[in-house]
CSV table of C-alpha atoms in Angstrom, one decimal:
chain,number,residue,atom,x,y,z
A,1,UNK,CA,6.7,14.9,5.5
A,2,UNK,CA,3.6,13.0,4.9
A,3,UNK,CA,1.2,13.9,2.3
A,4,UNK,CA,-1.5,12.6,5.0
A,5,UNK,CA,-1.0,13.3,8.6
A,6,UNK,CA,-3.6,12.5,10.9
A,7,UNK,CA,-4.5,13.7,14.7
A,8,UNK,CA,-4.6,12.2,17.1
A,9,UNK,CA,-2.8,9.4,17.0
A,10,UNK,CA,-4.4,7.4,19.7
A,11,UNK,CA,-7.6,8.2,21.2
A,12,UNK,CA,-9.7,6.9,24.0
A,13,UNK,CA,-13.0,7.7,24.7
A,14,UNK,CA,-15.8,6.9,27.1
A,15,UNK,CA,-19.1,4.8,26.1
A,16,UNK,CA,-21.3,7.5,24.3
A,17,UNK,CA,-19.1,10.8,23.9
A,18,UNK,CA,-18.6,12.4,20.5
A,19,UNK,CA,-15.4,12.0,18.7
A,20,UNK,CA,-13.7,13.6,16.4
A,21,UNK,CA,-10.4,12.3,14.0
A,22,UNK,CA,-8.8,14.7,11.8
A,23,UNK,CA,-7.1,14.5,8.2
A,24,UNK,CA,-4.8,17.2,6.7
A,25,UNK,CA,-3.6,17.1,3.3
A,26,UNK,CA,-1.1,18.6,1.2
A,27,UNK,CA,-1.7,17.6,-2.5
A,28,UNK,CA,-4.4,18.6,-4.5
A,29,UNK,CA,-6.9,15.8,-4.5
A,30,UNK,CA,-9.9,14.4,-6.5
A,31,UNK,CA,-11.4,12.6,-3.8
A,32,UNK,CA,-10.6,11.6,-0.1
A,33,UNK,CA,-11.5,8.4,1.4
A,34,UNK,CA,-12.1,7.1,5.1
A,35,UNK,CA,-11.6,3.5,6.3
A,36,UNK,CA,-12.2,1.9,9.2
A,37,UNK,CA,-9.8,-1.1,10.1
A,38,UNK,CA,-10.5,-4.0,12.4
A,39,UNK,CA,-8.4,-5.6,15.0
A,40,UNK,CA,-7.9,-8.8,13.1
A,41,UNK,CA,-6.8,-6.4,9.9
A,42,UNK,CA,-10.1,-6.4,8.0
A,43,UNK,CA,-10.6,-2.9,6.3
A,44,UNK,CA,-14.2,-1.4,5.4
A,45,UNK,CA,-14.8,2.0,3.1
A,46,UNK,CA,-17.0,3.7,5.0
A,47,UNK,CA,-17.0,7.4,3.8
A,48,UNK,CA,-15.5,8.3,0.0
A,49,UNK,CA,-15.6,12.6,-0.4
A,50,UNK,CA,-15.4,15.3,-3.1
A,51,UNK,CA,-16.8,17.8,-1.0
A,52,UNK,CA,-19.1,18.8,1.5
A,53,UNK,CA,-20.6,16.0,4.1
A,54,UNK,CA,-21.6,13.0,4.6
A,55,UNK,CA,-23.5,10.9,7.0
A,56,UNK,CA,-24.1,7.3,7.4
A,57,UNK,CA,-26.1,6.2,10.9
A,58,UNK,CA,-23.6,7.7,13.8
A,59,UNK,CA,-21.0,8.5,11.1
A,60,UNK,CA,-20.2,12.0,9.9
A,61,UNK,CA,-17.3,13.2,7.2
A,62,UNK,CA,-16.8,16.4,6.0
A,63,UNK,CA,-14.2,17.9,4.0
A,64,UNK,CA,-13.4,21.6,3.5
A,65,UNK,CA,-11.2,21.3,0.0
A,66,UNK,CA,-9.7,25.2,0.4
A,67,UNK,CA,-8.3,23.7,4.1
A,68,UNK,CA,-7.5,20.5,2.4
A,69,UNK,CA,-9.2,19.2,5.6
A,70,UNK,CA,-11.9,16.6,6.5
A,71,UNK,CA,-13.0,15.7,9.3
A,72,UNK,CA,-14.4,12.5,10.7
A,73,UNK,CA,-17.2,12.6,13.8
A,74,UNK,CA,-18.4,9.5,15.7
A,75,UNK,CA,-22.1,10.3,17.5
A,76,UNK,CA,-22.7,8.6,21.2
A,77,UNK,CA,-19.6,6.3,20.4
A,78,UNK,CA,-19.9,2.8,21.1
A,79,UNK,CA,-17.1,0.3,22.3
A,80,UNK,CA,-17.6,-1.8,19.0
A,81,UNK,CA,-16.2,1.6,17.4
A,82,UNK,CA,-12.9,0.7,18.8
A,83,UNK,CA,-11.1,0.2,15.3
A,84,UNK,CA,-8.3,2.0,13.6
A,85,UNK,CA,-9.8,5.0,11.2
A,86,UNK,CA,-7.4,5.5,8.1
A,87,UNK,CA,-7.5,8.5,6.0
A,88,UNK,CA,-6.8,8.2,2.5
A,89,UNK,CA,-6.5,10.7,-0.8
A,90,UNK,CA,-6.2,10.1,-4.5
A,91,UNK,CA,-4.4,12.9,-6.1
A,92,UNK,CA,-3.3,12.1,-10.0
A,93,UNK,CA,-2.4,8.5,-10.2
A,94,UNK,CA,-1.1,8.3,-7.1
A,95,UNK,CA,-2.6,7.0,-3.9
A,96,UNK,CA,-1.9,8.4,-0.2
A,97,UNK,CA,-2.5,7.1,2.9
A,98,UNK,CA,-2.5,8.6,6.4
A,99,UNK,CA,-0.9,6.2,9.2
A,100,UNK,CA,-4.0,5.8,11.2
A,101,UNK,CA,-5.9,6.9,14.3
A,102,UNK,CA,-6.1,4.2,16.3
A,103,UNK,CA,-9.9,4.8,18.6
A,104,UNK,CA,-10.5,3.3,21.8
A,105,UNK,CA,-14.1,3.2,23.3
A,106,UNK,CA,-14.2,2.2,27.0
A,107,UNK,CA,-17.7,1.0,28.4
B,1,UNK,CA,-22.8,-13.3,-0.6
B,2,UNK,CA,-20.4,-10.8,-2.5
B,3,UNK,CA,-17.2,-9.9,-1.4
B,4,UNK,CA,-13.0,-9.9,-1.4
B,5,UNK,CA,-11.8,-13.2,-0.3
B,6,UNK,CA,-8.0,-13.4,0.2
B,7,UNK,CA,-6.0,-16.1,0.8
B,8,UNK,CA,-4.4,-17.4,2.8
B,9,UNK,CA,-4.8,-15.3,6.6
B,10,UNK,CA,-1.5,-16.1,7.6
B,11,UNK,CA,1.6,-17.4,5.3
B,12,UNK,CA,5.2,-18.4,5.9
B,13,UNK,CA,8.1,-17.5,3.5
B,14,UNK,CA,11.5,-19.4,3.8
B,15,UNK,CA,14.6,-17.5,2.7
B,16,UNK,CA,14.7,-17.4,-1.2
B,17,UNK,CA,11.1,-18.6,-1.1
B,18,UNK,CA,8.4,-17.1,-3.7
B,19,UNK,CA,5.1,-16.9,-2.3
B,20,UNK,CA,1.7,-16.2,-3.9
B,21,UNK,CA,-1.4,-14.8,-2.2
B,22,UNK,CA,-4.6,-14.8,-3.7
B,23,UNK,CA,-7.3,-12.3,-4.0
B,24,UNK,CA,-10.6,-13.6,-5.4
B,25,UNK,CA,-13.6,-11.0,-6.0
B,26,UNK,CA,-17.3,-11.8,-6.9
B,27,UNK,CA,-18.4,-8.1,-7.1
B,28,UNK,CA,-17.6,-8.1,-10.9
B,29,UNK,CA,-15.4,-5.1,-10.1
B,30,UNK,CA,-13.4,-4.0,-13.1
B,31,UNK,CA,-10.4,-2.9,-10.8
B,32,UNK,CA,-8.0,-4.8,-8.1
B,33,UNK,CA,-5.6,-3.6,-5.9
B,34,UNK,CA,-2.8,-4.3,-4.2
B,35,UNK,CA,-1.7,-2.8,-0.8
B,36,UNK,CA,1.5,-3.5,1.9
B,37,UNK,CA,0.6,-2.3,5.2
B,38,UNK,CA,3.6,-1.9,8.0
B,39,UNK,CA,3.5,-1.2,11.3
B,40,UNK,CA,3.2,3.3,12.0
B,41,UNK,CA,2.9,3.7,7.9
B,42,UNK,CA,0.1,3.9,6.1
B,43,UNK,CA,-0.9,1.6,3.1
B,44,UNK,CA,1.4,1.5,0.5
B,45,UNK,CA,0.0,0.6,-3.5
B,46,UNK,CA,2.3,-2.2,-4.7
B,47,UNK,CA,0.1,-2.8,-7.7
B,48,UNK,CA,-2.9,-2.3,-9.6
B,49,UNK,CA,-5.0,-3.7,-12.6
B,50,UNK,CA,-7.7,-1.5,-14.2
B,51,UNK,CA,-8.9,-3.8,-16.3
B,52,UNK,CA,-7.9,-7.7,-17.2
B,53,UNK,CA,-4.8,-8.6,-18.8
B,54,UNK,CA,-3.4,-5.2,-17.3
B,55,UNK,CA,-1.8,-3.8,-14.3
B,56,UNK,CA,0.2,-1.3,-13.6
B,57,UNK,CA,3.2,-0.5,-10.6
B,58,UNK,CA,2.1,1.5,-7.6
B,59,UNK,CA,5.0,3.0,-5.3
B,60,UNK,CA,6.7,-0.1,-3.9
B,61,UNK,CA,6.5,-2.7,-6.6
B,62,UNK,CA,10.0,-3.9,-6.3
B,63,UNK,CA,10.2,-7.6,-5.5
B,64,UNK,CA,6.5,-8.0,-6.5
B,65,UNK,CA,4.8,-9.5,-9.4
B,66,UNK,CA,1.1,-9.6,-10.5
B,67,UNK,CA,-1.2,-11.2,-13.0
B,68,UNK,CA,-4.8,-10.7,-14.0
B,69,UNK,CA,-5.9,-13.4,-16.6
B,70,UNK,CA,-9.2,-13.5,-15.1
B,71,UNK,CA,-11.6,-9.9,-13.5
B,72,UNK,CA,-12.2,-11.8,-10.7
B,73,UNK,CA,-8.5,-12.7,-9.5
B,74,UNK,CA,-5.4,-10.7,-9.4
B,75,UNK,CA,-2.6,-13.1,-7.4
B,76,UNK,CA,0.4,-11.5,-6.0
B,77,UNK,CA,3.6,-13.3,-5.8
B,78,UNK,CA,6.3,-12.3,-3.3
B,79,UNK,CA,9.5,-13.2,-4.6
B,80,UNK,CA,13.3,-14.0,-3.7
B,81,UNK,CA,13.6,-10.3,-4.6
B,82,UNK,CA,11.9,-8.7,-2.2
B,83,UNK,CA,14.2,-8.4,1.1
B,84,UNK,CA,11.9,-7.2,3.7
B,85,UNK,CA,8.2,-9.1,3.2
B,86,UNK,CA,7.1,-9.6,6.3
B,87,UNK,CA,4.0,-6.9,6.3
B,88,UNK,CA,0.4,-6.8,6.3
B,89,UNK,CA,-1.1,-7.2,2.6
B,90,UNK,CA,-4.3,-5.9,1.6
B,91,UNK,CA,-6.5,-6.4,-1.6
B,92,UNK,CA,-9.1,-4.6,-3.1
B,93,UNK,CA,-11.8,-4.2,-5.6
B,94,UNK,CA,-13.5,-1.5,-6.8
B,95,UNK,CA,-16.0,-0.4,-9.9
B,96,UNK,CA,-14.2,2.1,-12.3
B,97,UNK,CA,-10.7,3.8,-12.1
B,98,UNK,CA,-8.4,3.9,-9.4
B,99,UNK,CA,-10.4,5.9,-6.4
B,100,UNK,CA,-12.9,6.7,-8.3
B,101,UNK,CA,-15.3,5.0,-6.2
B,102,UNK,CA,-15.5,3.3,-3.0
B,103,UNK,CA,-13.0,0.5,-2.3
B,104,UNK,CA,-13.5,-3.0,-0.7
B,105,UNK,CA,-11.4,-4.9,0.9
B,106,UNK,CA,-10.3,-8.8,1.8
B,107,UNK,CA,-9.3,-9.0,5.0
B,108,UNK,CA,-6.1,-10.0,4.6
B,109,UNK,CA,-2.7,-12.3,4.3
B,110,UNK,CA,-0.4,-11.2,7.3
B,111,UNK,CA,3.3,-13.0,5.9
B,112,UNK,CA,6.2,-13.7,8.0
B,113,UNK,CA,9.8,-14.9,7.0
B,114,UNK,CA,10.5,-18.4,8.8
């Protein structure tokens, strides 16, 4: 079993609908991060957590720490979206990774 | 303009072949990383370096070897040793410990076996 499993897998969505990746985890963590990776492999931090929420322009993360849960939201999504979303946790020394939700955004 | 700059995008390993990629950052970041990324698995930590002159194994360092003379470069070779190299590899930077802070990343050296 994973230590980071992510749902869905794949996901397409239409030009401006909200969206919504999850992350469960089962370690205890000090902080959980979410990337965003590009077609041609390129990968961007967008959100790192601790608790609570954060936003950044149509970009929302929240984590619930008791659920071992967070939560990543995409406002009036945009095909230039269309990227794979990788949820990541730090827990000791040791570094997890989930696989991956791969997001497509149709015009 | 700051940043991760790996090279190079795409490299070819014969049989019994070492290969290094490089990972050059100007962010003045006191940490590098190394990450192997396959197809359906998430990113795996082959090695990192916390500080210069020191690294340390992540989960899949077999077959891998690392140096960091310099802050802003920590080369990874490939070697003989390692069976199965044909992956994605990722590098990153970031200020303080491991995931402590935010993360950047190059955007990659994608290696095949000729």
């Amino acid at each position: 079993k994973n230590e980071v499993e992510q749902s869905p897998q794949n996901l397409t969505a239409q030009e401006g609908e909200f969206i919504t990746i999850n992350c469960s985890y089962s370690v205890g963590i000090s902080a959980l991060h979410w990337l965003q990776q590009h077609p041609g492999g390129g990968i961007v931090s967008l959100f790192m957590l601790s608790s609570g929420k954060k936003k950044h322009g149509r970009l929302i993360a929240t984590i619930n720490i008791q659920e071992k849960h967070s939560s990543l939201h995409i406002t009036a999504s945009h095909p230039r979206d269309s990227a794979v979303y990788i949820c990541a946790v730090r827990s000791g020394n040791q570094f997890y990774f989930g696989t991956g939700t791969s997001l497509t955004v149709i015009p | 303009d700051g940043g991760i700059t790996q090279s190079p995008k795409y490299l070819f390993r014969k049989e019994g072949q070492n290969v290094t990629l490089s990972c050059e950052q100007n962010l003045n970041h006191d940490a590098m990383y190394w990450y192997r990324q396959d197809p359906g698995q998430g990113l795996r930590l082959i090695y990192y370096s916390q500080i210069v002159n020191d690294f340390q194994k992540g989960d899949i360092a077999e077959g891998y070897s690392v140096s960091r003379e310099k802050k802003e470069s920590f080369p990874l070779t490939v070697t003989s040793a390692q069976k199965n190299p044909t992956a994605f590899y990722l590098c990153a930077s970031s200020q303080g410990g491991l995931a402590k802070n935010i993360q950047y990343f190059g955007a990659g050296t994608r290696l095949s076996v000729l």
